[in-house]
């Protein structure tokens, strides 16, 4: 696929898989500082041990914010596309926690 006009023919098909992205505590802490979401379940490993998660977890919005990097990694650039914009999401849910130290990747 090299042209935006070809995208329509690929609906329902997987077109790429990104590399793995680490969700280590340093990345989680940096995201917490940046977004001012410093809940203990994200930034306090000792206190988070007592939760049902058993440790710190990544912010749902941290995993979501990696979607752009994942898509750039997984899908080849299109020759006739000047730029892309994020149009948004319908019915977005975070179905499972992502523990500190885990990895995520995108499938497109």
PDB file of C-alpha atoms in Angstrom:
ATOM      1  CA  UNK A   1       0.000   0.000   0.000  1.00  0.00           C
ATOM      2  CA  UNK A   2       1.530   3.295  -1.053  1.00  0.00           C
ATOM      3  CA  UNK A   3      -1.464   5.588  -1.661  1.00  0.00           C
ATOM      4  CA  UNK A   4      -4.184   6.916   0.630  1.00  0.00           C
ATOM      5  CA  UNK A   5      -6.778   5.961  -1.982  1.00  0.00           C
ATOM      6  CA  UNK A   6      -5.887   2.287  -1.374  1.00  0.00           C
ATOM      7  CA  UNK A   7      -6.892   2.437   2.303  1.00  0.00           C
ATOM      8  CA  UNK A   8     -10.556   1.774   1.528  1.00  0.00           C
ATOM      9  CA  UNK A   9      -9.691  -1.660   0.139  1.00  0.00           C
ATOM     10  CA  UNK A  10      -8.008  -2.657   3.411  1.00  0.00           C
ATOM     11  CA  UNK A  11     -10.909  -2.136   5.820  1.00  0.00           C
ATOM     12  CA  UNK A  12     -11.087  -5.104   8.177  1.00  0.00           C
ATOM     13  CA  UNK A  13      -7.550  -6.287   7.381  1.00  0.00           C
ATOM     14  CA  UNK A  14      -4.429  -6.037   9.506  1.00  0.00           C
ATOM     15  CA  UNK A  15      -1.878  -3.826   7.763  1.00  0.00           C
ATOM     16  CA  UNK A  16       0.922  -3.735  10.314  1.00  0.00           C
ATOM     17  CA  UNK A  17       2.191  -4.461  13.817  1.00  0.00           C
ATOM     18  CA  UNK A  18       4.396  -2.043  15.732  1.00  0.00           C
ATOM     19  CA  UNK A  19       7.486  -2.854  17.736  1.00  0.00           C
ATOM     20  CA  UNK A  20       7.062  -3.328  21.486  1.00  0.00           C
ATOM     21  CA  UNK A  21       7.028  -0.226  23.704  1.00  0.00           C
ATOM     22  CA  UNK A  22       8.200  -0.586  27.317  1.00  0.00           C
ATOM     23  CA  UNK A  23       5.978   0.748  30.088  1.00  0.00           C
ATOM     24  CA  UNK A  24       8.713   1.037  32.679  1.00  0.00           C
ATOM     25  CA  UNK A  25       8.370   3.051  35.874  1.00  0.00           C
ATOM     26  CA  UNK A  26      10.494   5.906  34.499  1.00  0.00           C
ATOM     27  CA  UNK A  27       8.089   6.377  31.567  1.00  0.00           C
ATOM     28  CA  UNK A  28       5.062   6.161  33.880  1.00  0.00           C
ATOM     29  CA  UNK A  29       6.587   8.711  36.278  1.00  0.00           C
ATOM     30  CA  UNK A  30       7.400  11.120  33.431  1.00  0.00           C
ATOM     31  CA  UNK A  31       3.843  10.852  32.089  1.00  0.00           C
ATOM     32  CA  UNK A  32       2.440  11.435  35.593  1.00  0.00           C
ATOM     33  CA  UNK A  33       4.493  14.616  36.004  1.00  0.00           C
ATOM     34  CA  UNK A  34       3.571  15.877  32.548  1.00  0.00           C
ATOM     35  CA  UNK A  35      -0.170  15.309  32.973  1.00  0.00           C
ATOM     36  CA  UNK A  36      -0.341  16.105  36.703  1.00  0.00           C
ATOM     37  CA  UNK A  37      -1.956  12.690  37.275  1.00  0.00           C
ATOM     38  CA  UNK A  38       0.244  11.473  40.101  1.00  0.00           C
ATOM     39  CA  UNK A  39      -2.133   9.021  41.751  1.00  0.00           C
ATOM     40  CA  UNK A  40      -0.259   6.540  43.914  1.00  0.00           C
ATOM     41  CA  UNK A  41      -1.346   3.597  41.727  1.00  0.00           C
ATOM     42  CA  UNK A  42       0.936   5.050  39.065  1.00  0.00           C
ATOM     43  CA  UNK A  43       3.880   6.507  41.006  1.00  0.00           C
ATOM     44  CA  UNK A  44       4.224   4.827  44.419  1.00  0.00           C
ATOM     45  CA  UNK A  45       5.378   1.204  44.013  1.00  0.00           C
ATOM     46  CA  UNK A  46       5.288   0.447  47.758  1.00  0.00           C
ATOM     47  CA  UNK A  47       1.773   1.746  48.318  1.00  0.00           C
ATOM     48  CA  UNK A  48       0.528   0.244  45.042  1.00  0.00           C
ATOM     49  CA  UNK A  49       1.596  -3.239  46.220  1.00  0.00           C
ATOM     50  CA  UNK A  50      -1.429  -3.228  48.537  1.00  0.00           C
ATOM     51  CA  UNK A  51      -3.895  -2.697  45.670  1.00  0.00           C
ATOM     52  CA  UNK A  52      -5.546  -5.428  43.603  1.00  0.00           C
ATOM     53  CA  UNK A  53      -2.985  -4.592  40.888  1.00  0.00           C
ATOM     54  CA  UNK A  54      -0.078  -5.662  43.120  1.00  0.00           C
ATOM     55  CA  UNK A  55       2.077  -2.763  41.952  1.00  0.00           C
ATOM     56  CA  UNK A  56       2.021   0.383  39.897  1.00  0.00           C
ATOM     57  CA  UNK A  57       0.181   0.499  36.596  1.00  0.00           C
ATOM     58  CA  UNK A  58       0.505   2.727  33.547  1.00  0.00           C
ATOM     59  CA  UNK A  59      -2.097   5.400  32.955  1.00  0.00           C
ATOM     60  CA  UNK A  60      -4.677   4.376  30.373  1.00  0.00           C
ATOM     61  CA  UNK A  61      -3.965   7.621  28.575  1.00  0.00           C
ATOM     62  CA  UNK A  62      -0.245   6.795  28.496  1.00  0.00           C
ATOM     63  CA  UNK A  63      -0.948   3.631  26.549  1.00  0.00           C
ATOM     64  CA  UNK A  64      -3.348   5.532  24.295  1.00  0.00           C
ATOM     65  CA  UNK A  65      -0.827   8.315  23.674  1.00  0.00           C
ATOM     66  CA  UNK A  66       1.580   5.744  22.239  1.00  0.00           C
ATOM     67  CA  UNK A  67      -0.902   4.988  19.423  1.00  0.00           C
ATOM     68  CA  UNK A  68       0.602   7.631  17.120  1.00  0.00           C
ATOM     69  CA  UNK A  69       4.127   6.267  17.522  1.00  0.00           C
ATOM     70  CA  UNK A  70       2.820   2.737  17.101  1.00  0.00           C
ATOM     71  CA  UNK A  71       1.001   3.569  13.882  1.00  0.00           C
ATOM     72  CA  UNK A  72       4.042   5.357  12.444  1.00  0.00           C
ATOM     73  CA  UNK A  73       6.109   2.303  13.324  1.00  0.00           C
ATOM     74  CA  UNK A  74       3.668  -0.254  11.904  1.00  0.00           C
ATOM     75  CA  UNK A  75       2.369   1.317   8.705  1.00  0.00           C
ATOM     76  CA  UNK A  76       4.524   2.537   5.821  1.00  0.00           C
ATOM     77  CA  UNK A  77       4.150   6.206   4.842  1.00  0.00           C
ATOM     78  CA  UNK A  78       1.719   6.938   2.032  1.00  0.00           C
ATOM     79  CA  UNK A  79       3.155   8.683  -1.022  1.00  0.00           C
ATOM     80  CA  UNK A  80       0.180  10.967  -1.592  1.00  0.00           C
ATOM     81  CA  UNK A  81      -0.542  11.928   2.027  1.00  0.00           C
ATOM     82  CA  UNK A  82       0.582  15.393   3.110  1.00  0.00           C
ATOM     83  CA  UNK A  83      -0.363  14.990   6.777  1.00  0.00           C
ATOM     84  CA  UNK A  84      -2.648  13.098   9.103  1.00  0.00           C
ATOM     85  CA  UNK A  85      -4.724  14.316  12.015  1.00  0.00           C
ATOM     86  CA  UNK A  86      -6.249  12.481  14.957  1.00  0.00           C
ATOM     87  CA  UNK A  87      -9.985  12.450  14.311  1.00  0.00           C
ATOM     88  CA  UNK A  88     -10.819  10.837  17.650  1.00  0.00           C
ATOM     89  CA  UNK A  89     -12.177   7.567  18.976  1.00  0.00           C
ATOM     90  CA  UNK A  90     -15.587   5.970  19.395  1.00  0.00           C
ATOM     91  CA  UNK A  91     -16.340   3.834  22.454  1.00  0.00           C
ATOM     92  CA  UNK A  92     -12.794   3.733  23.762  1.00  0.00           C
ATOM     93  CA  UNK A  93     -12.248   1.543  26.843  1.00  0.00           C
ATOM     94  CA  UNK A  94      -9.206   0.455  28.831  1.00  0.00           C
ATOM     95  CA  UNK A  95      -9.987  -3.227  29.330  1.00  0.00           C
ATOM     96  CA  UNK A  96      -7.047  -4.307  31.465  1.00  0.00           C
ATOM     97  CA  UNK A  97      -4.334  -2.631  33.530  1.00  0.00           C
ATOM     98  CA  UNK A  98      -0.818  -2.414  32.111  1.00  0.00           C
ATOM     99  CA  UNK A  99       1.594  -3.085  35.001  1.00  0.00           C
ATOM    100  CA  UNK A 100       4.856  -1.227  35.290  1.00  0.00           C
ATOM    101  CA  UNK A 101       7.481  -3.262  33.466  1.00  0.00           C
ATOM    102  CA  UNK A 102       5.086  -4.568  30.833  1.00  0.00           C
ATOM    103  CA  UNK A 103       5.243  -3.948  27.092  1.00  0.00           C
ATOM    104  CA  UNK A 104       2.576  -2.918  24.597  1.00  0.00           C
ATOM    105  CA  UNK A 105       2.363  -2.800  20.828  1.00  0.00           C
ATOM    106  CA  UNK A 106      -0.178  -1.768  18.244  1.00  0.00           C
ATOM    107  CA  UNK A 107      -1.895  -3.841  15.594  1.00  0.00           C
ATOM    108  CA  UNK A 108      -3.384  -1.881  12.712  1.00  0.00           C
TER     109      UNK A 108
END
